[in-house]
Amino acid sequence: MKFTDEGYIINLCKHGERSLILTVLTQNHGKIVGYVKNCLSKKNLSTYQLGNHIKIDAYSRLDENMPTFRVELITPSAVFFMQQESKLHALSSFCALSNICMPEFQDIENFYIIVADFFNGINTENWLKYYVFFEFHLLEFLGIGLDLSECSATGTTQNLAYVSPKTGKAVCQEAGEPYKNRLYLYPKFILDKSIIPDSLSLIDALKMTSFFLNKNFFAVHGLKFPKCRDNLATNIYK
């Protein structure tokens, strides 16, 4: 097996004194775990950071063996997250979810665009919305996406205002008003990119995606929900 790809570092594990087991979310091969030999030196320390955008040349004699990586730094993305503590919390959450949820050696197709948007948007004023987009589309990628096309109670496509935690479907204003304290806000800014979300919309969207990821993926597979994600909203807005 031999290939070249690019992606973002989502996990690092020291192997011996100078080597690493590196996990990369790549454009064309999904999540890949590989071995980087003798890479830990002062010169290379800035390359091997969570969130960095890298190019990898991967090689293994047999397809079932862990590949060996040769790594080249494309963009030191990690630096942009270090400028603000809340951004570091978002990066930790992104890496944890990606490492647990994403399959190995599977083309993630258009989902990689959402991932790249998160990193490319980190220096914008509304950077958190790109993280919310990531989780929303992660639900879709995992096959547990929300149905926001019409009201589950009336069938109308007008005046959609809420999302039901029971069904993951939209609810219109009229049908949802009596139960609004039990419902999530309809995430209009996700469907209409021209909308600039306020902090309330972002917090509610984070609560919603967290709920459905935990309920429909982590609990189903007997996995523990990452603590860094569980506390994300609190850490960002504290």
Tab-separated table of N, CA and C in Angstrom, residues 33-106:
chain	number	residue	atom	x	y	z
A	33	VAL	N	-4.483	5.952	10.738
A	33	VAL	CA	-3.530	5.863	11.841
A	33	VAL	C	-2.214	5.343	11.287
A	34	GLY	N	-1.127	6.060	11.565
A	34	GLY	CA	0.164	5.653	11.025
A	34	GLY	C	1.308	5.935	11.980
A	35	TYR	N	2.455	5.404	11.636
A	35	TYR	CA	3.666	5.480	12.455
A	35	TYR	C	4.632	6.483	11.846
A	36	VAL	N	5.106	7.395	12.688
A	36	VAL	CA	6.104	8.374	12.243
A	36	VAL	C	7.376	8.146	13.061
A	37	LYS	N	8.436	7.728	12.406
A	37	LYS	CA	9.658	7.320	13.096
A	37	LYS	C	10.585	8.510	13.349
A	38	ASN	N	11.129	8.550	14.572
A	38	ASN	CA	12.160	9.527	14.937
A	38	ASN	C	11.774	10.968	14.561
A	39	CYS	N	10.556	11.343	14.916
A	39	CYS	CA	10.060	12.677	14.526
A	39	CYS	C	10.083	13.680	15.669
A	40	LEU	N	10.286	13.206	16.892
A	40	LEU	CA	10.194	14.099	18.044
A	40	LEU	C	11.533	14.773	18.326
A	41	SER	N	11.640	15.982	17.832
A	41	SER	CA	12.809	16.809	18.079
A	41	SER	C	12.335	18.247	18.220
A	42	LYS	N	13.168	19.115	18.753
A	42	LYS	CA	12.799	20.522	18.898
A	42	LYS	C	12.460	21.134	17.544
A	43	LYS	N	13.147	20.715	16.519
A	43	LYS	CA	12.933	21.242	15.177
A	43	LYS	C	11.544	20.895	14.650
A	44	ASN	N	11.074	19.692	14.969
A	44	ASN	CA	9.802	19.204	14.419
A	44	ASN	C	8.614	19.372	15.355
A	45	LEU	N	8.851	19.874	16.558
A	45	LEU	CA	7.787	19.928	17.564
A	45	LEU	C	6.572	20.703	17.073
A	46	SER	N	6.779	21.794	16.358
A	46	SER	CA	5.663	22.616	15.894
A	46	SER	C	4.832	21.929	14.813
A	47	THR	N	5.402	20.946	14.156
A	47	THR	CA	4.663	20.216	13.109
A	47	THR	C	3.627	19.285	13.712
A	48	TYR	N	3.999	18.618	14.801
A	48	TYR	CA	3.137	17.579	15.366
A	48	TYR	C	2.291	18.159	16.497
A	49	GLN	N	1.260	18.906	16.091
A	49	GLN	CA	0.309	19.520	17.001
A	49	GLN	C	-1.105	19.215	16.524
A	50	LEU	N	-2.018	18.983	17.457
A	50	LEU	CA	-3.412	18.739	17.093
A	50	LEU	C	-3.951	19.886	16.245
A	51	GLY	N	-4.606	19.535	15.158
A	51	GLY	CA	-5.218	20.523	14.291
A	51	GLY	C	-4.366	20.970	13.135
A	52	ASN	N	-3.086	20.643	13.134
A	52	ASN	CA	-2.237	21.060	12.019
A	52	ASN	C	-2.656	20.377	10.721
A	53	HIS	N	-2.559	21.132	9.649
A	53	HIS	CA	-2.889	20.642	8.310
A	53	HIS	C	-1.599	20.123	7.675
A	54	ILE	N	-1.573	18.829	7.346
A	54	ILE	CA	-0.343	18.204	6.879
A	54	ILE	C	-0.558	17.392	5.599
A	55	LYS	N	0.530	17.160	4.923
A	55	LYS	CA	0.569	16.210	3.804
A	55	LYS	C	1.259	14.953	4.304
A	56	ILE	N	0.716	13.789	3.932
A	56	ILE	CA	1.353	12.535	4.330
A	56	ILE	C	1.645	11.667	3.108
A	57	ASP	N	2.813	11.084	3.112
A	57	ASP	CA	3.139	9.996	2.196
A	57	ASP	C	3.100	8.731	3.034
A	58	ALA	N	2.158	7.835	2.722
A	58	ALA	CA	1.942	6.628	3.531
A	58	ALA	C	2.425	5.394	2.781
A	59	TYR	N	3.019	4.479	3.535
A	59	TYR	CA	3.517	3.241	2.919
A	59	TYR	C	3.432	2.087	3.909
A	60	SER	N	3.020	0.929	3.396
A	60	SER	CA	3.114	-0.318	4.167
A	60	SER	C	3.253	-1.472	3.183
A	61	ARG	N	3.983	-2.498	3.577
A	61	ARG	CA	4.193	-3.643	2.691
A	61	ARG	C	2.907	-4.413	2.437
A	62	LEU	N	2.075	-4.534	3.497
A	62	LEU	CA	0.799	-5.229	3.385
A	62	LEU	C	-0.330	-4.273	3.749
A	63	ASP	N	-1.469	-4.414	3.090
A	63	ASP	CA	-2.590	-3.509	3.322
A	63	ASP	C	-3.076	-3.545	4.756
A	64	GLU	N	-2.956	-4.716	5.422
A	64	GLU	CA	-3.468	-4.841	6.783
A	64	GLU	C	-2.502	-4.279	7.829
A	65	ASN	N	-1.298	-3.910	7.429
A	65	ASN	CA	-0.328	-3.356	8.370
A	65	ASN	C	-0.522	-1.857	8.554
A	66	MET	N	-0.146	-1.372	9.740
A	66	MET	CA	-0.174	0.067	9.967
A	66	MET	C	0.839	0.741	9.047
A	67	PRO	N	0.423	1.764	8.319
A	67	PRO	CA	1.365	2.430	7.422
A	67	PRO	C	2.373	3.291	8.173
A	68	THR	N	3.489	3.514	7.530
A	68	THR	CA	4.480	4.474	8.000
A	68	THR	C	4.250	5.780	7.251
A	69	PHE	N	4.308	6.884	7.994
A	69	PHE	CA	4.058	8.197	7.401
A	69	PHE	C	5.366	8.980	7.222
A	70	ARG	N	5.434	9.681	6.117
A	70	ARG	CA	6.381	10.791	5.978
A	70	ARG	C	5.533	12.049	5.946
A	71	VAL	N	5.802	12.986	6.835
A	71	VAL	CA	4.909	14.120	7.070
A	71	VAL	C	5.533	15.437	6.603
A	72	GLU	N	4.689	16.258	5.981
A	72	GLU	CA	5.100	17.604	5.589
A	72	GLU	C	4.014	18.585	6.044
A	73	LEU	N	4.407	19.610	6.756
A	73	LEU	CA	3.459	20.602	7.249
A	73	LEU	C	2.973	21.492	6.108
A	74	ILE	N	1.632	21.615	5.991
A	74	ILE	CA	1.040	22.520	5.005
A	74	ILE	C	0.688	23.843	5.665
A	75	THR	N	-0.119	23.774	6.744
A	75	THR	CA	-0.528	24.973	7.480
A	75	THR	C	-0.456	24.696	8.977
A	76	PRO	N	0.219	25.548	9.750
A	76	PRO	CA	0.276	25.354	11.210
A	76	PRO	C	-1.024	25.822	11.863
A	77	SER	N	-2.115	25.131	11.563
A	77	SER	CA	-3.450	25.549	12.005
A	77	SER	C	-3.566	25.633	13.521
A	78	ALA	N	-2.800	24.817	14.226
A	78	ALA	CA	-2.888	24.787	15.692
A	78	ALA	C	-2.647	26.161	16.303
A	79	VAL	N	-1.814	26.958	15.674
A	79	VAL	CA	-1.479	28.290	16.191
A	79	VAL	C	-2.724	29.157	16.312
A	80	PHE	N	-3.641	29.037	15.348
A	80	PHE	CA	-4.833	29.886	15.348
A	80	PHE	C	-5.755	29.573	16.527
A	81	PHE	N	-5.730	28.340	16.997
A	81	PHE	CA	-6.575	27.940	18.121
A	81	PHE	C	-5.969	28.358	19.456
A	82	MET	N	-4.668	28.499	19.490
A	82	MET	CA	-3.988	28.836	20.739
A	82	MET	C	-4.196	30.285	21.151
A	83	GLN	N	-4.741	31.089	20.253
A	83	GLN	CA	-4.935	32.507	20.546
A	83	GLN	C	-6.110	32.759	21.491
A	84	GLN	N	-6.955	31.755	21.674
A	84	GLN	CA	-8.162	31.939	22.494
A	84	GLN	C	-8.536	30.616	23.141
A	85	GLU	N	-8.756	30.623	24.445
A	85	GLU	CA	-9.030	29.377	25.170
A	85	GLU	C	-10.278	28.670	24.647
A	86	SER	N	-11.316	29.432	24.305
A	86	SER	CA	-12.550	28.822	23.811
A	86	SER	C	-12.313	28.069	22.504
A	87	LYS	N	-11.403	28.567	21.682
A	87	LYS	CA	-11.090	27.898	20.424
A	87	LYS	C	-10.343	26.585	20.674
A	88	LEU	N	-9.511	26.580	21.702
A	88	LEU	CA	-8.818	25.337	22.064
A	88	LEU	C	-9.812	24.273	22.520
A	89	HIS	N	-10.833	24.696	23.257
A	89	HIS	CA	-11.864	23.746	23.686
A	89	HIS	C	-12.607	23.179	22.473
A	90	ALA	N	-12.891	24.025	21.497
A	90	ALA	CA	-13.571	23.558	20.285
A	90	ALA	C	-12.688	22.588	19.504
A	91	LEU	N	-11.398	22.878	19.432
A	91	LEU	CA	-10.471	21.976	18.741
A	91	LEU	C	-10.402	20.623	19.442
A	92	SER	N	-10.317	20.643	20.766
A	92	SER	CA	-10.277	19.378	21.520
A	92	SER	C	-11.526	18.548	21.255
A	93	SER	N	-12.668	19.215	21.227
A	93	SER	CA	-13.923	18.522	20.968
A	93	SER	C	-13.959	17.963	19.546
A	94	PHE	N	-13.532	18.764	18.590
A	94	PHE	CA	-13.475	18.313	17.197
A	94	PHE	C	-12.601	17.064	17.062
A	95	CYS	N	-11.422	17.109	17.651
A	95	CYS	CA	-10.492	15.979	17.541
A	95	CYS	C	-11.054	14.722	18.202
A	96	ALA	N	-11.654	14.885	19.380
A	96	ALA	CA	-12.206	13.730	20.094
A	96	ALA	C	-13.340	13.079	19.307
A	97	LEU	N	-14.273	13.899	18.821
A	97	LEU	CA	-15.400	13.357	18.063
A	97	LEU	C	-14.939	12.711	16.762
A	98	SER	N	-14.017	13.363	16.068
A	98	SER	CA	-13.523	12.823	14.805
A	98	SER	C	-12.794	11.503	15.024
A	99	ASN	N	-11.997	11.450	16.080
A	99	ASN	CA	-11.220	10.248	16.351
A	99	ASN	C	-12.113	9.059	16.691
A	100	ILE	N	-13.201	9.322	17.414
A	100	ILE	CA	-14.096	8.236	17.822
A	100	ILE	C	-15.095	7.867	16.724
A	101	CYS	N	-15.655	8.865	16.065
A	101	CYS	CA	-16.792	8.630	15.168
A	101	CYS	C	-16.406	8.263	13.732
A	102	MET	N	-15.282	8.762	13.262
A	102	MET	CA	-14.971	8.592	11.849
A	102	MET	C	-14.361	7.231	11.566
A	103	PRO	N	-14.747	6.599	10.463
A	103	PRO	CA	-14.209	5.289	10.112
A	103	PRO	C	-12.809	5.397	9.505
A	104	GLU	N	-12.031	4.343	9.653
A	104	GLU	CA	-10.713	4.310	9.034
A	104	GLU	C	-10.820	3.917	7.566
A	105	PHE	N	-9.946	4.492	6.776
A	105	PHE	CA	-9.807	4.148	5.360
A	105	PHE	C	-11.131	4.172	4.604
A	106	GLN	N	-11.910	5.197	4.841
A	106	GLN	CA	-13.151	5.378	4.086
A	106	GLN	C	-13.190	6.803	3.552
